[in-house]
Amino acid sequence: MTFFTHFGRYLLMLKGMISKPENMKMYWKEFMHQCVEIGIGALGIVVIISVFMGAVSAVQTAYQLVSPIIPKSTIAQIVRDTVILEFAPTLVCIVLAGVIGSKIASELGNMRVSEQIDALEIMGINTRAYLIMPKIAAALITIPLLVILAMALGIWGGRLAGTASGILSTDTYDRGLIENFMPFNVRFAMYKAITFAFIISSIPAYYGYYVKGGALEIGRSSTKSVVVSCVMILFADYILAALFL
C-alpha cells in the first residue's frame, strides 16, 4: 500500500505542475537558472568520468583480445559501441542522479521545512509548476547534451589511451570507428538519456517536495531519492533495451 500511495502522489504531482504560468518571464528565468545549475554544475564530473571511461574500456578490451586473427580496429568498434550504448547514457546518468538528484531533493526539502513553499502557495503561485517544472524541463534539455558530450569524450579517451599505450595507431583506431557503425545506436542512447533525465529530475523533486520534519528528514529524503533514482534508471535501462534492441 505504501508503494501505491507514493506512486499516486507522484502522478498527482506531475499532473499539478502542468498549468499555464502566472508570469512567463519569471518561469523563464527559473528555467534558465536550472539549466545552468544542472548543466554547467555537472560538466566537470561528466568530463572526468567520460575520458577515463573510454580509456579503461580501450585498455581492457585490448587485454582480452589476444587472438592474432582479430584485427586491432575491432578495439575501436567495441569501445565505440559500449560507450554509446551503455557507458555514456547509463553510467553518466547514475552519477548525475547522485549529483543532481540530491541537490534537487535537498533544495525542495529545505524550502518545504522552512515553509517557503507554503508562503508561495498563499501568494497564489502553483508551486509544483514554478519549482518542479523548470527543473524537469532543464534536465530534459541539458542531460542529453551532457550524454552527447560523454560519448565524444569517451571515444576520444579510448583513442588517447590506445595510442599512448601503444596498443594501436591513430589511423587504425579511426578506421575502426567508421567500420560497421549503426546510427540507430546514437538514437537509442538519446532515448535512454531523455528517459533517465526525467527520472533524475522528477523522483528527487517528489521526495523533496513532500518531505516532513527537519534537517534529519531532509538528509534521509535526499538519500532515498538517489537510491530510488538509481534503481529506476537500471530498471528503465532494461525495459528500453528489451523494447528497442
mmCIF file of N, CA and C in Angstrom, residues 2 5 9 19 28-29 37 52-53 67 78 86 97 111 124 129 150 158 160 174 186-187 197 225 235 237:
data_model
loop_
_atom_site.group_PDB
_atom_site.id
_atom_site.type_symbol
_atom_site.label_atom_id
_atom_site.label_comp_id
_atom_site.label_asym_id
_atom_site.label_seq_id
_atom_site.Cartn_x
_atom_site.Cartn_y
_atom_site.Cartn_z
ATOM 1 N N THR A 2 2.001 1.196 0.648
ATOM 2 C CA THR A 2 2.887 2.361 0.664
ATOM 3 C C THR A 2 3.356 2.714 -0.742
ATOM 4 N N THR A 5 0.593 4.454 -2.556
ATOM 5 C CA THR A 5 0.425 5.807 -2.013
ATOM 6 C C THR A 5 1.436 6.761 -2.627
ATOM 7 N N ARG A 9 0.652 9.772 -5.377
ATOM 8 C CA ARG A 9 1.036 11.148 -5.064
ATOM 9 C C ARG A 9 2.020 11.689 -6.086
ATOM 10 N N SER A 19 0.338 23.471 -15.897
ATOM 11 C CA SER A 19 -0.647 24.551 -15.861
ATOM 12 C C SER A 19 -0.071 25.779 -16.560
ATOM 13 N N TRP A 28 10.603 31.610 -17.079
ATOM 14 C CA TRP A 28 11.746 31.520 -17.985
ATOM 15 C C TRP A 28 13.065 31.766 -17.238
ATOM 16 N N LYS A 29 13.054 32.714 -16.337
ATOM 17 C CA LYS A 29 14.253 32.995 -15.542
ATOM 18 C C LYS A 29 14.632 31.800 -14.679
ATOM 19 N N GLU A 37 22.453 25.443 -13.419
ATOM 20 C CA GLU A 37 22.752 24.627 -12.242
ATOM 21 C C GLU A 37 22.956 23.159 -12.613
ATOM 22 N N PHE A 52 38.071 8.902 -18.717
ATOM 23 C CA PHE A 52 38.636 7.693 -18.105
ATOM 24 C C PHE A 52 37.805 6.457 -18.426
ATOM 25 N N MET A 53 36.504 6.636 -18.616
ATOM 26 C CA MET A 53 35.633 5.524 -19.000
ATOM 27 C C MET A 53 36.058 4.949 -20.349
ATOM 28 N N SER A 67 43.765 -12.826 -29.596
ATOM 29 C CA SER A 67 43.889 -13.619 -30.822
ATOM 30 C C SER A 67 44.488 -12.770 -31.946
ATOM 31 N N ILE A 78 34.521 -1.846 -30.467
ATOM 32 C CA ILE A 78 33.959 -2.235 -29.168
ATOM 33 C C ILE A 78 33.880 -1.035 -28.240
ATOM 34 N N GLU A 86 25.969 2.084 -23.630
ATOM 35 C CA GLU A 86 25.803 1.843 -22.201
ATOM 36 C C GLU A 86 26.534 2.843 -21.322
ATOM 37 N N ALA A 97 22.523 11.216 -11.080
ATOM 38 C CA ALA A 97 21.450 11.009 -10.105
ATOM 39 C C ALA A 97 21.922 11.368 -8.705
ATOM 40 N N MET A 111 13.110 24.082 1.347
ATOM 41 C CA MET A 111 12.029 25.049 1.151
ATOM 42 C C MET A 111 10.742 24.587 1.827
ATOM 43 N N GLY A 124 -0.694 32.500 -4.082
ATOM 44 C CA GLY A 124 -1.447 32.083 -5.258
ATOM 45 C C GLY A 124 -0.593 31.507 -6.367
ATOM 46 N N ALA A 129 4.278 23.849 -10.448
ATOM 47 C CA ALA A 129 4.676 24.339 -11.768
ATOM 48 C C ALA A 129 5.903 25.241 -11.683
ATOM 49 N N ALA A 150 29.572 13.168 -23.320
ATOM 50 C CA ALA A 150 30.215 11.985 -22.735
ATOM 51 C C ALA A 150 30.571 10.971 -23.813
ATOM 52 N N GLY A 158 39.324 6.700 -25.287
ATOM 53 C CA GLY A 158 39.808 5.410 -25.766
ATOM 54 C C GLY A 158 40.894 5.563 -26.810
ATOM 55 N N LEU A 160 42.959 8.123 -27.046
ATOM 56 C CA LEU A 160 44.152 8.624 -26.341
ATOM 57 C C LEU A 160 44.870 7.504 -25.609
ATOM 58 N N ASP A 174 40.859 5.210 -35.821
ATOM 59 C CA ASP A 174 39.885 5.991 -36.586
ATOM 60 C C ASP A 174 39.164 5.126 -37.627
ATOM 61 N N VAL A 186 23.136 5.689 -31.649
ATOM 62 C CA VAL A 186 23.116 7.048 -31.103
ATOM 63 C C VAL A 186 21.684 7.456 -30.775
ATOM 64 N N ARG A 187 20.754 7.121 -31.651
ATOM 65 C CA ARG A 187 19.354 7.450 -31.412
ATOM 66 C C ARG A 187 18.828 6.718 -30.183
ATOM 67 N N ALA A 197 16.841 11.333 -17.770
ATOM 68 C CA ALA A 197 16.780 12.728 -17.325
ATOM 69 C C ALA A 197 15.468 12.999 -16.596
ATOM 70 N N SER A 225 15.975 9.439 -2.346
ATOM 71 C CA SER A 225 15.700 9.842 -3.724
ATOM 72 C C SER A 225 16.799 9.373 -4.669
ATOM 73 N N PHE A 235 16.301 -0.141 -14.031
ATOM 74 C CA PHE A 235 15.081 -0.816 -14.492
ATOM 75 C C PHE A 235 14.651 -0.290 -15.859
ATOM 76 N N ASP A 237 16.589 1.068 -18.026
ATOM 77 C CA ASP A 237 17.609 0.643 -18.981
ATOM 78 C C ASP A 237 17.289 -0.737 -19.535
#
